[in-house]
mmCIF file of C-alpha atoms in Angstrom:
data_model
loop_
_atom_site.group_PDB
_atom_site.id
_atom_site.type_symbol
_atom_site.label_atom_id
_atom_site.label_comp_id
_atom_site.label_asym_id
_atom_site.label_seq_id
_atom_site.Cartn_x
_atom_site.Cartn_y
_atom_site.Cartn_z
ATOM 1 C CA MET C 1 35.571 9.182 7.179
ATOM 2 C CA ALA C 2 34.920 5.261 8.183
ATOM 3 C CA PRO C 3 31.709 4.524 10.064
ATOM 4 C CA GLU C 4 31.903 3.728 13.660
ATOM 5 C CA ASP C 5 30.958 0.355 13.486
ATOM 6 C CA GLY C 6 33.594 -0.059 10.442
ATOM 7 C CA GLN C 7 30.719 -1.757 8.418
ATOM 8 C CA TRP C 8 30.787 -0.129 4.968
ATOM 9 C CA LEU C 9 28.204 -0.763 2.096
ATOM 10 C CA ARG C 10 29.447 -3.807 0.185
ATOM 11 C CA ARG C 11 29.938 -2.603 -3.521
ATOM 12 C CA ALA C 12 26.917 -4.620 -5.032
ATOM 13 C CA ASP C 13 24.071 -2.864 -2.197
ATOM 14 C CA PHE C 14 26.029 0.637 -2.967
ATOM 15 C CA GLU C 15 25.493 -0.063 -6.858
ATOM 16 C CA GLN C 16 21.725 -1.141 -6.022
ATOM 17 C CA VAL C 17 21.648 2.094 -4.030
ATOM 18 C CA LEU C 18 22.499 4.165 -7.062
ATOM 19 C CA ARG C 19 20.555 2.483 -9.191
ATOM 20 C CA LEU C 20 17.358 2.833 -7.293
ATOM 21 C CA SER C 21 18.081 6.386 -6.398
ATOM 22 C CA ALA C 22 17.669 7.365 -10.296
ATOM 23 C CA HIS C 23 14.124 6.164 -9.931
ATOM 24 C CA LEU C 24 12.859 8.395 -6.782
ATOM 25 C CA ILE C 25 11.215 10.673 -8.841
ATOM 26 C CA ASP C 26 9.383 9.322 -12.146
ATOM 27 C CA PRO C 27 11.517 10.975 -15.288
ATOM 28 C CA ALA C 28 7.784 12.673 -16.410
ATOM 29 C CA PRO C 29 6.157 13.407 -13.027
ATOM 30 C CA ARG C 30 3.371 15.419 -15.016
ATOM 31 C CA THR C 31 2.151 12.308 -16.694
ATOM 32 C CA VAL C 32 1.767 11.139 -12.637
ATOM 33 C CA LEU C 33 -0.284 13.767 -11.922
ATOM 34 C CA GLU C 34 -2.392 14.898 -14.881
ATOM 35 C CA PRO C 35 -4.659 12.158 -14.423
ATOM 36 C CA LEU C 36 -4.994 12.885 -10.454
ATOM 37 C CA LEU C 37 -6.026 16.663 -11.554
ATOM 38 C CA ASP C 38 -8.213 15.338 -14.224
ATOM 39 C CA THR C 39 -10.377 13.672 -11.873
ATOM 40 C CA TRP C 40 -10.267 15.295 -8.838
ATOM 41 C CA LEU C 41 -13.176 17.431 -9.002
ATOM 42 C CA ALA C 42 -15.216 14.322 -10.400
ATOM 43 C CA ASN C 43 -14.144 12.444 -7.390
ATOM 44 C CA VAL C 44 -15.084 15.001 -4.825
ATOM 45 C CA SER C 45 -18.789 15.442 -6.252
ATOM 46 C CA GLN C 46 -19.040 11.716 -6.330
ATOM 47 C CA GLY C 47 -18.440 11.972 -2.581
ATOM 48 C CA LEU C 48 -14.927 10.373 -2.626
ATOM 49 C CA HIS C 49 -11.837 11.623 -1.611
ATOM 50 C CA ALA C 50 -10.059 13.552 -4.135
ATOM 51 C CA LEU C 51 -8.016 10.615 -5.095
ATOM 52 C CA GLY C 52 -10.802 8.560 -5.897
ATOM 53 C CA LEU C 53 -10.701 6.669 -2.849
ATOM 54 C CA PRO C 54 -13.635 6.301 -0.360
ATOM 55 C CA THR C 55 -13.401 8.318 2.483
ATOM 56 C CA GLU C 56 -13.844 5.326 5.015
ATOM 57 C CA TRP C 57 -10.522 3.447 5.221
ATOM 58 C CA VAL C 58 -10.435 1.769 8.574
ATOM 59 C CA GLY C 59 -11.898 -1.671 9.227
ATOM 60 C CA VAL C 60 -12.043 -4.904 7.597
ATOM 61 C CA GLU C 61 -14.784 -3.734 5.350
ATOM 62 C CA ALA C 62 -12.832 -0.862 4.045
ATOM 63 C CA ALA C 63 -9.781 -2.555 3.960
ATOM 64 C CA ALA C 64 -11.721 -5.407 1.647
ATOM 65 C CA THR C 65 -13.328 -2.133 -0.725
ATOM 66 C CA TYR C 66 -9.422 -1.095 -0.934
ATOM 67 C CA ALA C 67 -8.084 -4.675 -1.960
ATOM 68 C CA ILE C 68 -11.110 -4.879 -4.556
ATOM 69 C CA MET C 69 -10.531 -1.373 -5.607
ATOM 70 C CA LEU C 70 -6.355 -2.064 -6.171
ATOM 71 C CA LYS C 71 -7.352 -5.590 -7.719
ATOM 72 C CA ASP C 72 -9.630 -4.270 -10.272
ATOM 73 C CA ASN C 73 -7.748 -1.131 -11.214
ATOM 74 C CA LYS C 74 -10.584 1.575 -10.078
ATOM 75 C CA VAL C 75 -8.440 4.187 -8.972
ATOM 76 C CA SER C 76 -6.733 5.456 -12.415
ATOM 77 C CA ASP C 77 -3.596 7.417 -11.322
ATOM 78 C CA ALA C 78 -0.828 6.046 -9.625
ATOM 79 C CA VAL C 79 -0.651 8.724 -6.652
ATOM 80 C CA GLY C 80 -4.055 7.481 -5.595
ATOM 81 C CA GLN C 81 -3.042 3.728 -6.068
ATOM 82 C CA ARG C 82 0.128 4.551 -3.852
ATOM 83 C CA ALA C 83 -2.317 6.416 -1.198
ATOM 84 C CA ALA C 84 -4.599 3.277 -1.046
ATOM 85 C CA ARG C 85 -1.742 0.855 -0.277
ATOM 86 C CA MET C 86 -0.441 3.058 2.209
ATOM 87 C CA LEU C 87 -3.601 3.453 3.910
ATOM 88 C CA LEU C 88 -4.227 -0.126 3.683
ATOM 89 C CA VAL C 89 -1.252 -0.669 5.684
ATOM 90 C CA LEU C 90 -2.068 1.588 8.526
ATOM 91 C CA ASN C 91 -5.559 0.089 8.693
ATOM 92 C CA TYR C 92 -3.895 -3.671 8.840
ATOM 93 C CA GLU C 93 -1.704 -2.755 11.369
ATOM 94 C CA GLU C 94 -4.515 -1.092 13.510
ATOM 95 C CA MET C 95 -6.600 -4.172 12.977
ATOM 96 C CA CYS C 96 -3.433 -6.314 13.917
ATOM 97 C CA GLN C 97 -3.092 -4.738 17.234
ATOM 98 C CA PHE C 98 -6.963 -4.893 18.178
ATOM 99 C CA PRO C 99 -8.250 -7.854 16.116
ATOM 100 C CA GLU C 100 -11.196 -7.909 18.278
ATOM 101 C CA CYS C 101 -12.539 -4.695 17.898
ATOM 102 C CA TYR C 102 -12.506 -4.989 13.695
ATOM 103 C CA CYS C 103 -12.915 -9.004 12.586
ATOM 104 C CA PRO C 104 -16.261 -10.029 12.652
ATOM 105 C CA ARG C 105 -15.956 -13.371 13.245
ATOM 106 C CA PRO C 106 -13.865 -15.257 16.405
ATOM 107 C CA ARG C 107 -10.358 -16.103 16.017
ATOM 108 C CA ARG C 108 -9.731 -19.650 15.884
ATOM 109 C CA ALA C 109 -7.532 -21.752 18.305
ATOM 110 C CA ALA C 110 -4.244 -21.754 16.645
ATOM 111 C CA GLU C 111 -5.067 -18.732 14.105
ATOM 112 C CA GLN C 112 -2.200 -15.838 14.718
ATOM 113 C CA LYS C 113 -3.432 -12.358 14.734
ATOM 114 C CA LYS C 114 -2.061 -11.400 11.415
ATOM 115 C CA ALA C 115 -3.313 -14.586 9.797
ATOM 116 C CA TYR C 116 -6.756 -13.891 11.558
ATOM 117 C CA VAL C 117 -7.056 -10.194 10.116
ATOM 118 C CA MET C 118 -5.965 -11.692 6.415
ATOM 119 C CA ASN C 119 -8.345 -14.117 6.452
ATOM 120 C CA CYS C 120 -11.173 -11.377 7.411
ATOM 121 C CA ILE C 121 -10.387 -8.952 4.987
ATOM 122 C CA ALA C 122 -9.980 -11.963 2.221
ATOM 123 C CA HIS C 123 -13.572 -13.085 3.311
ATOM 124 C CA ALA C 124 -14.764 -9.638 3.209
ATOM 125 C CA CYS C 125 -13.942 -9.255 -0.150
ATOM 126 C CA GLY C 126 -16.017 -11.917 -1.088
ATOM 127 C CA LEU C 127 -13.937 -14.513 -1.380
ATOM 128 C CA GLY C 128 -15.374 -17.084 0.838
ATOM 129 C CA ASP C 129 -12.614 -19.269 2.053
ATOM 130 C CA PRO C 130 -9.813 -17.481 0.302
ATOM 131 C CA SER C 131 -7.499 -19.390 -1.442
ATOM 132 C CA LYS C 132 -3.502 -19.062 -1.164
ATOM 133 C CA SER C 133 -3.169 -16.848 -4.370
ATOM 134 C CA GLU C 134 -6.078 -14.543 -3.305
ATOM 135 C CA ARG C 135 -4.545 -13.883 0.162
ATOM 136 C CA ASP C 136 -1.144 -13.475 -1.614
ATOM 137 C CA LEU C 137 -2.528 -10.531 -3.686
ATOM 138 C CA ILE C 138 -3.585 -8.686 -0.613
ATOM 139 C CA HIS C 139 -0.365 -9.448 1.071
ATOM 140 C CA ASN C 140 1.383 -8.031 -1.908
ATOM 141 C CA TYR C 141 -0.699 -4.553 -1.641
ATOM 142 C CA LEU C 142 0.640 -4.388 2.000
ATOM 143 C CA ARG C 143 4.075 -5.229 1.232
ATOM 144 C CA GLN C 144 4.153 -2.206 -1.632
ATOM 145 C CA GLY C 145 2.296 -0.103 0.984
ATOM 146 C CA ARG C 146 5.138 -0.898 3.394
ATOM 147 C CA TRP C 147 7.993 -0.032 0.888
ATOM 148 C CA LEU C 148 6.008 2.928 0.122
ATOM 149 C CA TRP C 149 6.308 3.764 3.825
ATOM 150 C CA VAL C 150 9.992 3.235 3.800
ATOM 151 C CA ILE C 151 10.646 5.540 0.936
ATOM 152 C CA ALA C 152 8.378 8.123 2.587
ATOM 153 C CA SER C 153 10.160 8.003 6.029
ATOM 154 C CA ILE C 154 13.460 8.704 3.959
ATOM 155 C CA VAL C 155 12.888 11.130 1.428
ATOM 156 C CA GLY C 156 9.083 12.169 2.158
ATOM 157 C CA LEU C 157 5.648 11.339 1.389
ATOM 158 C CA GLY C 158 5.426 13.462 -1.567
ATOM 159 C CA PHE C 159 8.505 11.614 -3.329
ATOM 160 C CA ALA C 160 6.843 8.121 -2.393
ATOM 161 C CA LEU C 161 3.656 9.394 -4.432
ATOM 162 C CA ILE C 162 5.244 10.239 -7.474
ATOM 163 C CA CYS C 163 8.198 7.899 -7.519
ATOM 164 C CA SER C 164 8.751 5.962 -10.501
ATOM 165 C CA GLU C 165 7.121 2.451 -11.098
ATOM 166 C CA GLU C 166 10.578 0.849 -11.574
ATOM 167 C CA LEU C 167 11.110 1.593 -7.957
ATOM 168 C CA MET C 168 7.723 -0.095 -6.495
ATOM 169 C CA SER C 169 8.877 -3.203 -8.799
ATOM 170 C CA THR C 170 12.002 -3.712 -6.723
#
């Protein structure tokens, strides 16, 4: 049956969908979950979330903490890293809605909200006046987190958290 608008997936798009769907579940999900289970109790005993993430995830300082943890590979398991990226996106979007509630400095005259929030996060990371590559790194975590939210909206959060790294690099 033809779609109502008469649009079919182009062959290349269809092939990409098939290729990427093979990466929705890691071929060895046990390797994704074992490190998580090994560190669960240790994380909780240290006052962290069971995934090894700080329990405070809202605000500029929290966003900076999450970005630094991702940059320094402080979250050892893939599930925790993905959860950190997803929480970073939620935090960033909230801060972009109400930057005056979160950013410690006044907004510059020509500074757009998203750039303002990004600069505040980068500055809170201890970068002073952040370089383009430092801002790009934070932006990349946000891009990956958004991609995880897209995957989660289609196949569910569980699949998004254990998908193959191949899917994340696409």
